[in-house]
CSV table of C-alpha atoms in Angstrom, one decimal:
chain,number,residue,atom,x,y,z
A,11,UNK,CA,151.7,130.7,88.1
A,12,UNK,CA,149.0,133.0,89.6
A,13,UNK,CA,146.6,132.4,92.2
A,14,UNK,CA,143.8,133.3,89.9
A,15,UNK,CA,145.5,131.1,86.8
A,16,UNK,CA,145.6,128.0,89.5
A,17,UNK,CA,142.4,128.5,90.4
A,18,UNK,CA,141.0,128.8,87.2
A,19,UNK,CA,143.1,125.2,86.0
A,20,UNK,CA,141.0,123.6,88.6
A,21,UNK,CA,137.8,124.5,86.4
A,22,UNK,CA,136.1,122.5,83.7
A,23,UNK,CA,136.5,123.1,80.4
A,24,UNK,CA,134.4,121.6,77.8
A,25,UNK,CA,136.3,121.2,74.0
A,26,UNK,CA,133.2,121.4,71.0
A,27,UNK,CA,134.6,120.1,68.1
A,28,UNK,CA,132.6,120.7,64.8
A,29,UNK,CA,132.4,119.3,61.3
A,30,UNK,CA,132.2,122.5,59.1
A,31,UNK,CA,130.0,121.4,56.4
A,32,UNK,CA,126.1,121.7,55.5
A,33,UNK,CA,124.2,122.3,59.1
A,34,UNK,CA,126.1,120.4,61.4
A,35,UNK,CA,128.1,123.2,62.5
A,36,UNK,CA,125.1,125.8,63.3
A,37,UNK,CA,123.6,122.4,65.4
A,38,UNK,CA,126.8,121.6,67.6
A,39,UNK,CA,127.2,125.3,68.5
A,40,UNK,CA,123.5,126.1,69.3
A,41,UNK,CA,124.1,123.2,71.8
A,42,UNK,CA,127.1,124.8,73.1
A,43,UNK,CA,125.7,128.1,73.6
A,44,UNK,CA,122.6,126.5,75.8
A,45,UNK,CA,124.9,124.4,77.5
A,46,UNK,CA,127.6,127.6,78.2
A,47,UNK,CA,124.1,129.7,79.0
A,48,UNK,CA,123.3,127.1,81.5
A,49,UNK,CA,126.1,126.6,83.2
A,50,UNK,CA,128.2,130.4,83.4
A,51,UNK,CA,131.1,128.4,85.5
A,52,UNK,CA,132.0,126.6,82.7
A,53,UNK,CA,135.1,127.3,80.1
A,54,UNK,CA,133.9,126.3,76.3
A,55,UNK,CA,136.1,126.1,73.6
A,56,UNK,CA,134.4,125.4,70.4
A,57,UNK,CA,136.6,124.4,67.2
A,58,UNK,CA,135.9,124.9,63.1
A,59,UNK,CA,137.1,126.3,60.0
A,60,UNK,CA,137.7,130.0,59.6
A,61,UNK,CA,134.7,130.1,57.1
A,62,UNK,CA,132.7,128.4,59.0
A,63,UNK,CA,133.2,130.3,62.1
A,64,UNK,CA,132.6,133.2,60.2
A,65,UNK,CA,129.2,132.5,59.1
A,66,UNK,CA,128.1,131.5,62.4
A,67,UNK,CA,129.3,133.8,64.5
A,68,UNK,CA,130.2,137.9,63.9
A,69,UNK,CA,133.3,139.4,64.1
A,70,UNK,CA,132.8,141.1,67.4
A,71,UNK,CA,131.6,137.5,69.0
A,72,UNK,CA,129.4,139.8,71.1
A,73,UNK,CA,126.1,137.7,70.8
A,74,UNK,CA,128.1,134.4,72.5
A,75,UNK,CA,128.2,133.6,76.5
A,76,UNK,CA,131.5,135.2,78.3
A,77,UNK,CA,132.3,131.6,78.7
A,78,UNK,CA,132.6,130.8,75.1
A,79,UNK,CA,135.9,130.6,73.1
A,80,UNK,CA,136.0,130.2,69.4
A,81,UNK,CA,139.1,129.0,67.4
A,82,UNK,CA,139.5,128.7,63.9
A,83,UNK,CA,141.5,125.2,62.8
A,84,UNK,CA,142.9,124.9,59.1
A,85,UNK,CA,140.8,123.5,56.8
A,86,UNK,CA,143.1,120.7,54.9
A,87,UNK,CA,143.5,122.6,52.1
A,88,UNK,CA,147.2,122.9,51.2
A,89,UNK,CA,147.2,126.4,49.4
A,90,UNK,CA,144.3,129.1,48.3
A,91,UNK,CA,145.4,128.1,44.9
A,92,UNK,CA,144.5,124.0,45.1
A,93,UNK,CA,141.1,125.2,46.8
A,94,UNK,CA,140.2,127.0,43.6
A,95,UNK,CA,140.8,123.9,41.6
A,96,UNK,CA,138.9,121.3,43.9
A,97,UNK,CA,135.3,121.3,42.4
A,98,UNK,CA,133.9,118.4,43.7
A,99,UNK,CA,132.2,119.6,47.2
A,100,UNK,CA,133.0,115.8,48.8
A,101,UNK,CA,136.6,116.8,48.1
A,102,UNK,CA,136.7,119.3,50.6
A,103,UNK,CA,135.3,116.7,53.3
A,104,UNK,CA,137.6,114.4,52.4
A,105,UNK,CA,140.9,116.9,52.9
A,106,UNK,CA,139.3,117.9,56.1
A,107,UNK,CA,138.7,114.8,57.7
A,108,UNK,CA,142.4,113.7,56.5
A,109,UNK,CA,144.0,116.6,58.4
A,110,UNK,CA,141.6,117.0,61.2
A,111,UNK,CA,143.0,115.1,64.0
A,112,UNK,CA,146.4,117.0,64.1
A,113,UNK,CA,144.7,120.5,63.5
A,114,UNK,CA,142.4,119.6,66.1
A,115,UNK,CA,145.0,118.1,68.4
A,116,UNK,CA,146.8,121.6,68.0
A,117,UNK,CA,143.6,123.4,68.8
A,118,UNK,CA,142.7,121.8,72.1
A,119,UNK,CA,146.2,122.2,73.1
A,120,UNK,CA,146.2,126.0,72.4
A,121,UNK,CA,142.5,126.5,74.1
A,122,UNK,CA,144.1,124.4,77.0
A,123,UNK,CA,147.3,127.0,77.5
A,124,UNK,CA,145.5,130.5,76.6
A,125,UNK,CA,142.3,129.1,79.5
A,126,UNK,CA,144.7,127.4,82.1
A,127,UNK,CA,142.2,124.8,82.4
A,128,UNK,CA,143.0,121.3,80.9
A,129,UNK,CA,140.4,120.0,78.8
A,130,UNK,CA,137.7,118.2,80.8
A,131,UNK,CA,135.1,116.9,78.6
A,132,UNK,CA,134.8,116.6,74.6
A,133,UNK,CA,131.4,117.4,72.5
A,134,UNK,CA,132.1,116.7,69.3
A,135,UNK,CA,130.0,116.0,65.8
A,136,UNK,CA,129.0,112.5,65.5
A,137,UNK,CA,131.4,112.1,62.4
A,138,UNK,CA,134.6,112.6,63.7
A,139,UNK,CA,134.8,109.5,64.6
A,140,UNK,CA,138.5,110.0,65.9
A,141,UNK,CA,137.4,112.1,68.2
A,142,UNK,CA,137.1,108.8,70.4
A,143,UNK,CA,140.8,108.5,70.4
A,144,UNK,CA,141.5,111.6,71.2
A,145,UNK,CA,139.1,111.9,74.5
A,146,UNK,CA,140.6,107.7,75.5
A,147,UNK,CA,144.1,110.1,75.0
A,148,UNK,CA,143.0,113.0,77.1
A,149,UNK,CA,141.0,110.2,79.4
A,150,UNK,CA,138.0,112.8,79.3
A,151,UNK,CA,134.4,112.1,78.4
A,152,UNK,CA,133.2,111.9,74.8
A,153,UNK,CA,129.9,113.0,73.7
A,154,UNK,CA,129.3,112.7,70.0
A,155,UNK,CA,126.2,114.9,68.6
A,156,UNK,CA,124.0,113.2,65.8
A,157,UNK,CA,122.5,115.9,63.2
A,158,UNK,CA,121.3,113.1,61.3
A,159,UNK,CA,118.1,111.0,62.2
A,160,UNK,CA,118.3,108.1,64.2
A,161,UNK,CA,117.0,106.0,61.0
A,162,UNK,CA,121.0,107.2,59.6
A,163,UNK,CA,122.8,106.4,62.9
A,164,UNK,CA,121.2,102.8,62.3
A,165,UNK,CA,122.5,102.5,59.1
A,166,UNK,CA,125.6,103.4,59.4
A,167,UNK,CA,126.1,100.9,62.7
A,168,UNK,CA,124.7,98.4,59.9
A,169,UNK,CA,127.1,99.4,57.4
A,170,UNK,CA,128.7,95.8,57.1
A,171,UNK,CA,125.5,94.0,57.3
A,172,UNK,CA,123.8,96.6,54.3
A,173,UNK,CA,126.8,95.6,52.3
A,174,UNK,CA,127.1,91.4,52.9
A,175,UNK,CA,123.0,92.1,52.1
A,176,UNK,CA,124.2,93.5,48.5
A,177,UNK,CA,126.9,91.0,48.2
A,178,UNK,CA,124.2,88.1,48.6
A,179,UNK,CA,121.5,89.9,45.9
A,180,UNK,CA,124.4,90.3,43.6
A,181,UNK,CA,123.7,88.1,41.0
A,182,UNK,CA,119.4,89.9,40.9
A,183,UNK,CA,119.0,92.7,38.9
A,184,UNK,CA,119.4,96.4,39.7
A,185,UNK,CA,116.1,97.0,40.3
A,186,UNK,CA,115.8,93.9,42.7
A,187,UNK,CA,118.7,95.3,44.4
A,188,UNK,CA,117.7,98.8,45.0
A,189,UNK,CA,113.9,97.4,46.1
A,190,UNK,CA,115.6,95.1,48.4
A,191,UNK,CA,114.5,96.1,51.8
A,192,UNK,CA,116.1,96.5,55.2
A,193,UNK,CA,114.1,94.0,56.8
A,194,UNK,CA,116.9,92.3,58.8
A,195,UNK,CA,117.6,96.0,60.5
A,196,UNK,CA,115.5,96.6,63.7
A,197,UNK,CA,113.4,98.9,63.1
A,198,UNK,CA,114.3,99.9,59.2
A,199,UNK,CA,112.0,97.5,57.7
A,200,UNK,CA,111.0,100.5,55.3
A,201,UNK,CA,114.1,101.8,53.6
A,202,UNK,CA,115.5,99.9,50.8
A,203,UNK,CA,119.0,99.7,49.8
A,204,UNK,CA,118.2,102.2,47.3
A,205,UNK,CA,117.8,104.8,50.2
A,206,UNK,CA,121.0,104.6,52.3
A,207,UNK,CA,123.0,107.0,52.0
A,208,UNK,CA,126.2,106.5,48.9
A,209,UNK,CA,128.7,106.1,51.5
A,210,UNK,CA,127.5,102.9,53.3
A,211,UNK,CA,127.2,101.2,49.8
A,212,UNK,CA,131.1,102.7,48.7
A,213,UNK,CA,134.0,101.6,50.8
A,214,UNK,CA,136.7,103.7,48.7
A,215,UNK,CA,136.8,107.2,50.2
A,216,UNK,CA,137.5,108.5,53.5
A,217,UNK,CA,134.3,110.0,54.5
A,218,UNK,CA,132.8,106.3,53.3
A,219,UNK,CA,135.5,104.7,56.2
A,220,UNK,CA,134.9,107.6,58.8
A,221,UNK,CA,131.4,106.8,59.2
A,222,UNK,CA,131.2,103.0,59.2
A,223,UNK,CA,133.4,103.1,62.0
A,224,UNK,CA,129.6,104.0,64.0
A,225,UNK,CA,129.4,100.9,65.2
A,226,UNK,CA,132.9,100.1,66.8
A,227,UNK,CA,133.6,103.7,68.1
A,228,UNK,CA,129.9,104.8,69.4
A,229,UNK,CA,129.7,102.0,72.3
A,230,UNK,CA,132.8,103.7,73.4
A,231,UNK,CA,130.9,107.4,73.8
A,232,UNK,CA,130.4,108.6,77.8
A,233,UNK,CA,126.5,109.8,75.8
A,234,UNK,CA,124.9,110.0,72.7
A,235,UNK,CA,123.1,113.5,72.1
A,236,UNK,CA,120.7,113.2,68.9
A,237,UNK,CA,119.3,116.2,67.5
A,238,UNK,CA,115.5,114.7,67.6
A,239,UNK,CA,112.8,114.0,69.6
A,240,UNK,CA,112.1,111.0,71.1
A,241,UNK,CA,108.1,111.1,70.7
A,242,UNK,CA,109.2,111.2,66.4
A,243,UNK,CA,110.7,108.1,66.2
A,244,UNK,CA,108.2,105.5,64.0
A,245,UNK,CA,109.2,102.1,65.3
A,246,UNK,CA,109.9,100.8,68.9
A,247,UNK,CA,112.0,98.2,67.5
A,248,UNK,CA,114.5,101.3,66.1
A,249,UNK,CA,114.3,103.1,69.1
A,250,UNK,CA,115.2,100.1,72.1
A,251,UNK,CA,117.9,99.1,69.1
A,252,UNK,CA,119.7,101.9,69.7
A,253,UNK,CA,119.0,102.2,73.4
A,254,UNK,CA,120.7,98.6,73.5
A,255,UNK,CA,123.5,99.8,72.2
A,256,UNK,CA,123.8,102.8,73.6
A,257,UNK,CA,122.1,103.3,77.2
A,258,UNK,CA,122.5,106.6,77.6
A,259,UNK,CA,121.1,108.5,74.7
A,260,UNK,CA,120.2,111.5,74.6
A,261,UNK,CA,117.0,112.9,72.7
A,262,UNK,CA,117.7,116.5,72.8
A,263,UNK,CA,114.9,118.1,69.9
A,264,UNK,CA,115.7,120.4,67.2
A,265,UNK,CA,118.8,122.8,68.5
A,266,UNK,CA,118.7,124.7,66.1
A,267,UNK,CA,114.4,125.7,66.0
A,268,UNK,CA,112.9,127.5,69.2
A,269,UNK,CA,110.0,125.3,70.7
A,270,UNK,CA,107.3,126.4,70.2
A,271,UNK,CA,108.3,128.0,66.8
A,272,UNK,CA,107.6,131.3,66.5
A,273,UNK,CA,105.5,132.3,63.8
A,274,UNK,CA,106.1,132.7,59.9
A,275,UNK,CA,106.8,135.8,58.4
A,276,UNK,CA,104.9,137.7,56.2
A,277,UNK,CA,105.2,136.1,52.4
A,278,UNK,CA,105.8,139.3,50.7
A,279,UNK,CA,109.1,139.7,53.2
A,280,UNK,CA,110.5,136.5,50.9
A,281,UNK,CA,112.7,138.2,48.3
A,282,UNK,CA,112.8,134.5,46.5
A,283,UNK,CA,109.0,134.7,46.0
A,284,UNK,CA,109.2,130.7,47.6
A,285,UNK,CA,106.4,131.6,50.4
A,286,UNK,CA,104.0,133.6,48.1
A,287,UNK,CA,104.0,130.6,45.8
A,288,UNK,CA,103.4,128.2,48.5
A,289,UNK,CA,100.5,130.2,49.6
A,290,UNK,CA,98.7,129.3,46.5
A,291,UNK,CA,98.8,125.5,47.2
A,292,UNK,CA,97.3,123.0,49.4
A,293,UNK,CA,97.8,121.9,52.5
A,294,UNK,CA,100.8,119.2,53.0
A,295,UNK,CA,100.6,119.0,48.7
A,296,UNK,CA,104.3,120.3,47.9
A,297,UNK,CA,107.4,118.3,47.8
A,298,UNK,CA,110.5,120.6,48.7
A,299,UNK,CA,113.6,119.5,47.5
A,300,UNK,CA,117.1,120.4,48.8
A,301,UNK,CA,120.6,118.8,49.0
A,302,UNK,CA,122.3,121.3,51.5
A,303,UNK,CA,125.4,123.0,51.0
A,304,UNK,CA,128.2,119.7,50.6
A,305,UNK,CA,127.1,117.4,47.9
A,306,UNK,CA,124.9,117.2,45.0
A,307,UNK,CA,123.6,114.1,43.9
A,308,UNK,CA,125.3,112.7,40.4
A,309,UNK,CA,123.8,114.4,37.1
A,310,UNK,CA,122.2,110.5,36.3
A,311,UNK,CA,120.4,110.7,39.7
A,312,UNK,CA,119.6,114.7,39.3
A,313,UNK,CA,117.8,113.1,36.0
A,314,UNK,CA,116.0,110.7,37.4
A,315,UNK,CA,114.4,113.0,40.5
A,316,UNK,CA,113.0,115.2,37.4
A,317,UNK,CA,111.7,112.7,35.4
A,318,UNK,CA,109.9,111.3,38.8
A,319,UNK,CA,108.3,114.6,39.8
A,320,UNK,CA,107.2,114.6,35.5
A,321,UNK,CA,105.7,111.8,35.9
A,322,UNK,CA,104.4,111.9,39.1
A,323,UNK,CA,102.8,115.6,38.4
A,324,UNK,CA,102.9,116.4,42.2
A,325,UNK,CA,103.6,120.2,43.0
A,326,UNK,CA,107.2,120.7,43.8
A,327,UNK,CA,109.9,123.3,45.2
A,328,UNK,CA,113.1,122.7,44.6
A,329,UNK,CA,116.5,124.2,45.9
A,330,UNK,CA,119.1,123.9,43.2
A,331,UNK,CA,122.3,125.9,42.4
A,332,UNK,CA,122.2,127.8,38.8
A,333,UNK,CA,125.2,125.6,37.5
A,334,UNK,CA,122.8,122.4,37.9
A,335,UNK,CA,119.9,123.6,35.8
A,336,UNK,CA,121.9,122.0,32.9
A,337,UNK,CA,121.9,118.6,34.3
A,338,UNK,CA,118.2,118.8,34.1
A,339,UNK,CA,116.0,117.0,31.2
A,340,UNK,CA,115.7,119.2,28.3
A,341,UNK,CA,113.0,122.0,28.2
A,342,UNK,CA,111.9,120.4,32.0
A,343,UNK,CA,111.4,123.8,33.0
A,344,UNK,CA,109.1,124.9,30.6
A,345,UNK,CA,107.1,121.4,30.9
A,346,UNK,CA,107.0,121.8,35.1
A,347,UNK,CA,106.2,125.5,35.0
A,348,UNK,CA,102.7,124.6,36.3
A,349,UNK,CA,103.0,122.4,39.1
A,350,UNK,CA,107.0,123.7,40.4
A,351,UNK,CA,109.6,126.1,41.3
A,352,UNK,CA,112.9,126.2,41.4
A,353,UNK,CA,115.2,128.5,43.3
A,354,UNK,CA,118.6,128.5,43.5
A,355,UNK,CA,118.1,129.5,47.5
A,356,UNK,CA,114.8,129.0,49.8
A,357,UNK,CA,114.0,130.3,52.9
A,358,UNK,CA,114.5,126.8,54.4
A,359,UNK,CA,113.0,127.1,57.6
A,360,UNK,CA,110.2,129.2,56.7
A,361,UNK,CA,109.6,126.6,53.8
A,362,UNK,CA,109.4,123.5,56.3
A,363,UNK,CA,106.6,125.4,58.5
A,364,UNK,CA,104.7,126.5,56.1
A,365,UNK,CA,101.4,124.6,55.7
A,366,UNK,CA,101.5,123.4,52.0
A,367,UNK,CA,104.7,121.6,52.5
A,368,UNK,CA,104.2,117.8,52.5
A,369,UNK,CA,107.6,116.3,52.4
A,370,UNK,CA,111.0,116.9,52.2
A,371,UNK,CA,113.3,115.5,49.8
A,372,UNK,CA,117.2,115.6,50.9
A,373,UNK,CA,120.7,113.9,49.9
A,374,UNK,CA,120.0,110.9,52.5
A,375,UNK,CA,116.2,109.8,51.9
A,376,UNK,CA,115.1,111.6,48.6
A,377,UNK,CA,114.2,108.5,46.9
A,378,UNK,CA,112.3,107.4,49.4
A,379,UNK,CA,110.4,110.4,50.5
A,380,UNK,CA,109.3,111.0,47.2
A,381,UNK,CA,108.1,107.4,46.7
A,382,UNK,CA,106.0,107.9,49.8
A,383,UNK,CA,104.4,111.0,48.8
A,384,UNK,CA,103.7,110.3,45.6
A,385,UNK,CA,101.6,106.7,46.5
């Protein structure tokens, strides 16, 4: 070995380990380029899937720190030809998380020969929860990264109490049941079971394990980065919760938005004509609905959003894919043509700064936002 190659083994080098799905990759790598901005001396290795790579970073690589690395790990998927037959977005999540600890395994120990520094620290997303394993293995630091709220981290560390809470209203109705609120959760006094996310209530899919391990496998974490800001949190009682569980987390803001934002641009640059309609509505009166890029809700739930923002009559915009229009009621197009909007893309950040947006309404609180907005 070199002089240059022992020197450079004596270095730290920092492993960033992403889930490739929705916005949680874009997050964990705008953390990783501050952090690799910050700190030049630093090696950074940062993991996910070919297409994900791709659409976060360009071929050349030329806009990332010299002390960046990116490496592309296999997706799960056994063949091209079984990806074309897996139509069921979850799916995907579910072959990745089942192959993910080897692939990543591999990765770190490739970045670890082609850097000649051994792997000195682990950022990784908050869902690869065998990440822990893998740093207690390396004996390194772990620092998961939240994309979700804090108001999801708590859930999922309550996934077994949520569930003995369902168990004990089983014999009420449904609607009792959903109404049912989250009063014995510090801090969640508002949700009701009704607006946890699927995979706390279902215990029969990977992803559904992964993430109730929170609670065992968080404690373990060197820090706890969350992409929010501490003065947003609603309840004190949510907030010193998770501080007693986890004393050193971290409150980092949005990674992925520039503080102060900068400003909107002009509607007419909108090709999707989302801005130009929002312009003619007032302030904080729209309800934008999206369900990001992984999962869409079941064509039963799909059908019950509509027939809420029917009834309700609010103005709405909603992000939906062409091949769901057909879940919607019949003729709700033609009836909502008046008071909504839907495109199968939005400008998404453009369309949360703009003034006449009042809510939003997502995959892990859309019942519940909407219920608020509309009282």
């Amino acid at each position: 070995m070199s002089g240059q190659q022992t020197q450079s083994s004596n270095g730290q080098h920092v492993a960033v380990l992403a889930f490739p799905f929705g916005s949680h990759a874009l997050t964990i790598s705008s953390l990783m380029i501050k952090l690799a901005s910050a700190a030049p001396n630093l090696e950074f290795s940062f993991f996910s899937t070919k297409k994900s790579n791709d659409s976060l970073f360009p071929a050349s690589k030329n806009n990332l720190p010299d002390n960046v690395r990116v490496y592309d790990i296999e997706d799960g998927l056994p063949n091209v030809k079984h990806a074309s037959a897996v139509n069921d977005p979850l799916m995907f999540v579910e072959l990745f998380l089942k192959a993910a600890p080897e692939n990543f395994r591999r990765g770190l120990e490739l970045a670890a020969e082609e850097t000649g520094r051994k792997i000195s620290c682990l950022i990784t997303d908050i869902f690869l929860t065998f990440s822990e394993e893998i740093a207690g293995n390396m004996n390194v630091p772990w620092i998961p990264l939240s994309v979700a709220m804090p108001y999801g981290i708590s859930a999922h560390i309550y996934t077994d109490l949520i569930r003995q809470l369902c168990i004990k209203c089983d014999n009420t109705n449904t609607t009792q049941l959903e109404e049912q609120t989250l009063d014995v959760i510090p801090g969640l006094s508002m949700m009701r079971v009704s607006d946890v996310p699927d995979e706390i209530l279902l215990s029969d899919s990977l992803f559904a394990s992964t993430l109730s391990k929170f609670g065992v496998v968080l404690p373990k974490a060197t820090a706890i980065v969350v992409n929010f800001f501490l003065e947003l949190y609603s309840s004190s009682q949510l907030e010193n919760d998770l501080k007693s569980k986890f004393p050193t987390m971290l409150n980092v803001g949005f990674l992925t938005q520039p503080m102060p934002p900068p400003p909107l641009p002009p509607s007419h640059s909108d090709e999707t004509g989302c801005l130009r309609w929002l312009d003619g509505k007032k302030a904080k009166s729209v309800a934008y609905i999206s369900f990001g890029t992984v999962a869409t809700p079941p064509p039963d739930e799909l059908m019950a959003l509509a027939e809420a923002l029917e009834e309700s009559g609010i103005h709405f915009l909603w992000s939906l894919r062409d091949d769901k229009l057909c879940l919607l009621p019949e003729n709700f197009l033609e009836r909502t043509t008046n008071c909504g909007k839907i495109v199968p893309r939005a400008p998404q950040t453009q369309v949360l700064g703009h003034s006449s947006t009042g809510c939003i309404c997502d995959t892990l609180r859309s019942k519940f936002s909407l219920r608020k907005h509309c009282k």
